[in-house]
C-alpha cells in the first residue's frame, strides 16, 4: 500500500485522484487521446495500473473527469476577460477574445484530442454541460443587449469562435484572426439592436 502523505485516508485518496486526472490532462495536452490509458496514467503518477481502478472504473469516466475539472477553469478565464467590459458589445468582444486566447495557450487541445476518441459517446454529456457553462456569460451579455433569443444567438456566435479556432490551429495569424472574429461577432450583435427594415 502506498505511503499516505496526507492528513487522512480521504485526503490521500483525493490527492491520488487529482494526480490521475492531472496526468490524463497532460497526456491529452500532448495531443493524442489514444495515449490516455490506465497504464500510462499510472506510470505518470507512480501508481500501479490496477490502483487506477480504485478511482475510476473505466477510461471514459477518467476522461469525463478531465472535462469536468477543466470547465470551471475555462469559464473563469472567460468571465475574467469579460469583467472589464463596459458595454454588452465589449462583453461579446471579450468573450470571443478569451476563447481564442485559451486556444492559443493550448487549452483547446484537450477538447480537440477528445473529439474523435473511442469513448466520445461517454464524454458527450460532460461536453454538453461544459458548453452550456461556457456560453452562460455570453447569454447574459446578449440578454443585456435586449436579444429576445439569446441562447440561439449565443450558439450562432460560437460558430465565429469555432471557425476562428480552426484558422488559428491551421497556422493563421492569431492576432489577425482574433481581430476579424471580434469584428464579425460585435457587428452581428450590433445589428440585433438595429431597427428592422421595411
CSV table of C-alpha atoms in Angstrom, one decimal:
chain,number,residue,atom,x,y,z
A,1,UNK,CA,0.0,0.0,0.0
A,2,UNK,CA,1.4,3.4,-0.9
A,3,UNK,CA,2.6,5.6,1.9
A,4,UNK,CA,-0.1,8.1,2.9
A,5,UNK,CA,1.2,11.7,2.5
A,6,UNK,CA,-2.0,13.4,3.7
A,7,UNK,CA,-3.8,14.2,6.9
A,8,UNK,CA,-6.3,11.4,6.4
A,9,UNK,CA,-7.1,8.5,4.1
A,10,UNK,CA,-9.8,10.6,2.5
A,11,UNK,CA,-7.3,13.4,1.8
A,12,UNK,CA,-4.8,10.9,0.4
A,13,UNK,CA,-7.5,9.4,-2.0
A,14,UNK,CA,-8.4,12.9,-3.1
A,15,UNK,CA,-4.8,13.7,-3.8
A,16,UNK,CA,-4.3,10.5,-5.8
A,17,UNK,CA,-7.5,11.1,-7.8
A,18,UNK,CA,-6.4,14.6,-8.6
A,19,UNK,CA,-3.0,13.3,-9.7
A,20,UNK,CA,-4.6,10.8,-12.0
A,21,UNK,CA,-6.7,13.5,-13.6
A,22,UNK,CA,-3.7,15.8,-14.0
A,23,UNK,CA,-1.7,13.0,-15.7
A,24,UNK,CA,-4.6,12.3,-18.1
A,25,UNK,CA,-4.9,16.0,-18.9
A,26,UNK,CA,-1.1,16.2,-19.6
A,27,UNK,CA,-1.4,13.3,-22.0
A,28,UNK,CA,-4.3,15.0,-23.8
A,29,UNK,CA,-2.5,18.3,-24.0
A,30,UNK,CA,0.3,16.4,-25.8
A,31,UNK,CA,-2.4,15.9,-28.5
A,32,UNK,CA,-3.3,12.2,-28.6
A,33,UNK,CA,-6.3,10.8,-26.7
A,34,UNK,CA,-5.3,7.3,-27.5
A,35,UNK,CA,-2.2,7.8,-25.3
A,36,UNK,CA,-4.5,8.1,-22.2
A,37,UNK,CA,-4.5,4.5,-20.9
A,38,UNK,CA,-4.6,3.4,-17.3
A,39,UNK,CA,-1.1,2.1,-17.8
A,40,UNK,CA,0.2,5.5,-19.0
A,41,UNK,CA,-1.6,7.4,-16.3
A,42,UNK,CA,-0.4,5.1,-13.6
A,43,UNK,CA,3.2,5.4,-14.8
A,44,UNK,CA,3.0,9.2,-14.6
A,45,UNK,CA,1.7,9.1,-11.1
A,46,UNK,CA,3.9,6.3,-9.8
A,47,UNK,CA,0.9,4.1,-9.1
A,48,UNK,CA,0.3,0.5,-10.1
A,49,UNK,CA,-2.0,0.1,-13.1
A,50,UNK,CA,-4.6,-1.8,-11.0
A,51,UNK,CA,-4.7,1.0,-8.5
A,52,UNK,CA,-6.2,3.3,-11.0
A,53,UNK,CA,-9.4,1.2,-10.9
A,54,UNK,CA,-9.9,2.2,-7.3
A,55,UNK,CA,-10.6,5.7,-8.5
A,56,UNK,CA,-12.1,5.3,-12.0
A,57,UNK,CA,-14.0,2.2,-13.1
A,58,UNK,CA,-13.1,2.8,-16.7
A,59,UNK,CA,-11.2,5.1,-19.1
A,60,UNK,CA,-14.4,7.0,-20.1
A,61,UNK,CA,-15.0,8.1,-16.6
A,62,UNK,CA,-11.4,9.3,-16.2
A,63,UNK,CA,-11.7,11.4,-19.4
A,64,UNK,CA,-15.1,12.8,-18.3
A,65,UNK,CA,-13.5,13.9,-15.1
A,66,UNK,CA,-10.8,15.7,-17.1
A,67,UNK,CA,-13.5,17.7,-18.9
A,68,UNK,CA,-15.4,18.4,-15.7
A,69,UNK,CA,-12.3,19.6,-14.0
A,70,UNK,CA,-11.2,21.8,-16.9
A,71,UNK,CA,-14.6,23.5,-17.5
A,72,UNK,CA,-14.6,25.9,-14.4
A,73,UNK,CA,-11.0,26.9,-15.3
A,74,UNK,CA,-12.0,27.8,-18.8
A,75,UNK,CA,-15.2,29.6,-17.7
A,76,UNK,CA,-13.3,31.6,-15.1
A,77,UNK,CA,-10.8,32.8,-17.7
A,78,UNK,CA,-13.7,33.9,-20.0
A,79,UNK,CA,-15.5,35.6,-17.1
A,80,UNK,CA,-12.3,37.4,-16.1
A,81,UNK,CA,-11.8,38.8,-19.6
A,82,UNK,CA,-15.5,39.9,-19.7
A,83,UNK,CA,-15.4,41.5,-16.3
A,84,UNK,CA,-13.6,44.6,-17.6
A,85,UNK,CA,-16.1,45.2,-20.4
A,86,UNK,CA,-18.1,48.4,-20.0
A,87,UNK,CA,-20.9,47.6,-22.5
A,88,UNK,CA,-22.6,44.4,-23.7
A,89,UNK,CA,-20.8,44.8,-27.1
A,90,UNK,CA,-17.5,44.9,-25.3
A,91,UNK,CA,-18.6,41.8,-23.3
A,92,UNK,CA,-19.2,39.9,-26.6
A,93,UNK,CA,-15.8,41.0,-27.9
A,94,UNK,CA,-14.1,39.9,-24.7
A,95,UNK,CA,-15.9,36.5,-24.9
A,96,UNK,CA,-14.6,35.9,-28.4
A,97,UNK,CA,-11.1,37.1,-27.5
A,98,UNK,CA,-10.9,35.0,-24.3
A,99,UNK,CA,-11.8,31.8,-26.0
A,100,UNK,CA,-9.2,32.3,-28.7
A,101,UNK,CA,-6.6,33.1,-26.0
A,102,UNK,CA,-7.4,29.7,-24.5
A,103,UNK,CA,-6.8,28.1,-27.9
A,104,UNK,CA,-3.5,30.0,-28.3
A,105,UNK,CA,-2.4,28.8,-24.9
A,106,UNK,CA,-3.2,25.2,-25.7
A,107,UNK,CA,-6.3,24.6,-23.5
A,108,UNK,CA,-8.3,23.7,-26.5
A,109,UNK,CA,-6.1,20.7,-27.2
A,110,UNK,CA,-8.0,18.8,-24.5
A,111,UNK,CA,-11.3,19.1,-26.4
A,112,UNK,CA,-9.6,18.6,-29.7
A,113,UNK,CA,-7.9,15.4,-28.6
A,114,UNK,CA,-11.2,14.0,-27.2
A,115,UNK,CA,-13.3,14.8,-30.2
A,116,UNK,CA,-12.6,11.6,-32.1
A,117,UNK,CA,-11.9,9.4,-29.1
A,118,UNK,CA,-13.4,5.9,-28.9
A,119,UNK,CA,-15.1,6.9,-25.6
A,120,UNK,CA,-16.6,10.1,-27.2
A,121,UNK,CA,-20.1,8.8,-26.5
A,122,UNK,CA,-19.3,8.7,-22.8
A,123,UNK,CA,-18.0,12.2,-22.9
A,124,UNK,CA,-20.9,13.8,-24.7
A,125,UNK,CA,-22.9,14.6,-21.5
A,126,UNK,CA,-19.9,16.2,-19.9
A,127,UNK,CA,-19.1,18.2,-23.0
A,128,UNK,CA,-22.7,19.4,-23.3
A,129,UNK,CA,-22.5,20.7,-19.8
A,130,UNK,CA,-19.2,22.3,-20.4
A,131,UNK,CA,-20.5,24.1,-23.5
A,132,UNK,CA,-23.5,25.3,-21.5
A,133,UNK,CA,-21.3,26.8,-18.8
A,134,UNK,CA,-19.0,28.5,-21.3
A,135,UNK,CA,-22.0,30.0,-23.2
A,136,UNK,CA,-23.6,31.3,-20.0
A,137,UNK,CA,-21.7,34.7,-19.7
A,138,UNK,CA,-22.3,35.3,-23.4
A,139,UNK,CA,-26.0,34.7,-23.0
A,140,UNK,CA,-26.1,37.2,-20.1
A,141,UNK,CA,-24.4,39.8,-22.3
A,142,UNK,CA,-26.9,39.2,-25.2
A,143,UNK,CA,-29.8,39.4,-22.7
A,144,UNK,CA,-28.4,42.8,-21.6
A,145,UNK,CA,-28.4,43.9,-25.3
A,146,UNK,CA,-32.2,43.1,-25.4
A,147,UNK,CA,-31.8,40.0,-27.6
A,148,UNK,CA,-35.1,38.1,-27.5
A,149,UNK,CA,-33.4,34.8,-28.4
A,150,UNK,CA,-30.0,34.9,-26.5
A,151,UNK,CA,-29.5,31.2,-26.4
A,152,UNK,CA,-29.9,30.9,-30.2
A,153,UNK,CA,-27.7,33.9,-30.8
A,154,UNK,CA,-25.0,32.6,-28.5
A,155,UNK,CA,-24.8,29.3,-30.3
A,156,UNK,CA,-24.6,31.2,-33.7
A,157,UNK,CA,-21.8,33.5,-32.3
A,158,UNK,CA,-20.0,30.4,-31.1
A,159,UNK,CA,-19.8,29.5,-34.7
A,160,UNK,CA,-17.5,32.5,-35.3
A,161,UNK,CA,-15.3,31.3,-32.4
A,162,UNK,CA,-15.2,27.7,-33.8
A,163,UNK,CA,-14.2,28.9,-37.2
A,164,UNK,CA,-11.5,31.2,-35.8
A,165,UNK,CA,-10.3,28.3,-33.7
A,166,UNK,CA,-9.8,26.2,-36.8
A,167,UNK,CA,-8.0,29.1,-38.5
A,168,UNK,CA,-5.6,29.6,-35.6
A,169,UNK,CA,-4.9,25.9,-35.3
A,170,UNK,CA,-4.3,25.7,-39.0
A,171,UNK,CA,-1.5,28.3,-38.6
A,172,UNK,CA,-3.2,31.5,-39.4
A,173,UNK,CA,-2.0,34.6,-37.6
A,174,UNK,CA,-3.5,34.7,-34.1
A,175,UNK,CA,-3.9,38.5,-33.8
A,176,UNK,CA,-5.4,38.9,-37.3
A,177,UNK,CA,-7.8,36.1,-36.8
A,178,UNK,CA,-8.8,37.4,-33.3
A,179,UNK,CA,-9.4,40.9,-34.7
A,180,UNK,CA,-11.6,39.7,-37.5
A,181,UNK,CA,-13.6,37.3,-35.3
A,182,UNK,CA,-14.2,40.1,-32.8
A,183,UNK,CA,-15.3,42.4,-35.6
A,184,UNK,CA,-17.7,39.9,-37.0
A,185,UNK,CA,-19.2,39.0,-33.7
A,186,UNK,CA,-19.6,42.5,-32.5
A,187,UNK,CA,-21.0,43.6,-35.9
A,188,UNK,CA,-23.5,40.7,-35.7
A,189,UNK,CA,-24.8,41.7,-32.2
A,190,UNK,CA,-24.9,45.4,-33.1
A,191,UNK,CA,-27.2,44.5,-36.0
A,192,UNK,CA,-29.6,42.9,-33.5
A,193,UNK,CA,-30.2,46.3,-32.0
A,194,UNK,CA,-30.8,48.0,-35.4
A,195,UNK,CA,-34.4,48.7,-36.4
A,196,UNK,CA,-35.9,46.2,-38.8
A,197,UNK,CA,-36.0,47.2,-42.4
A,198,UNK,CA,-39.2,47.7,-44.5
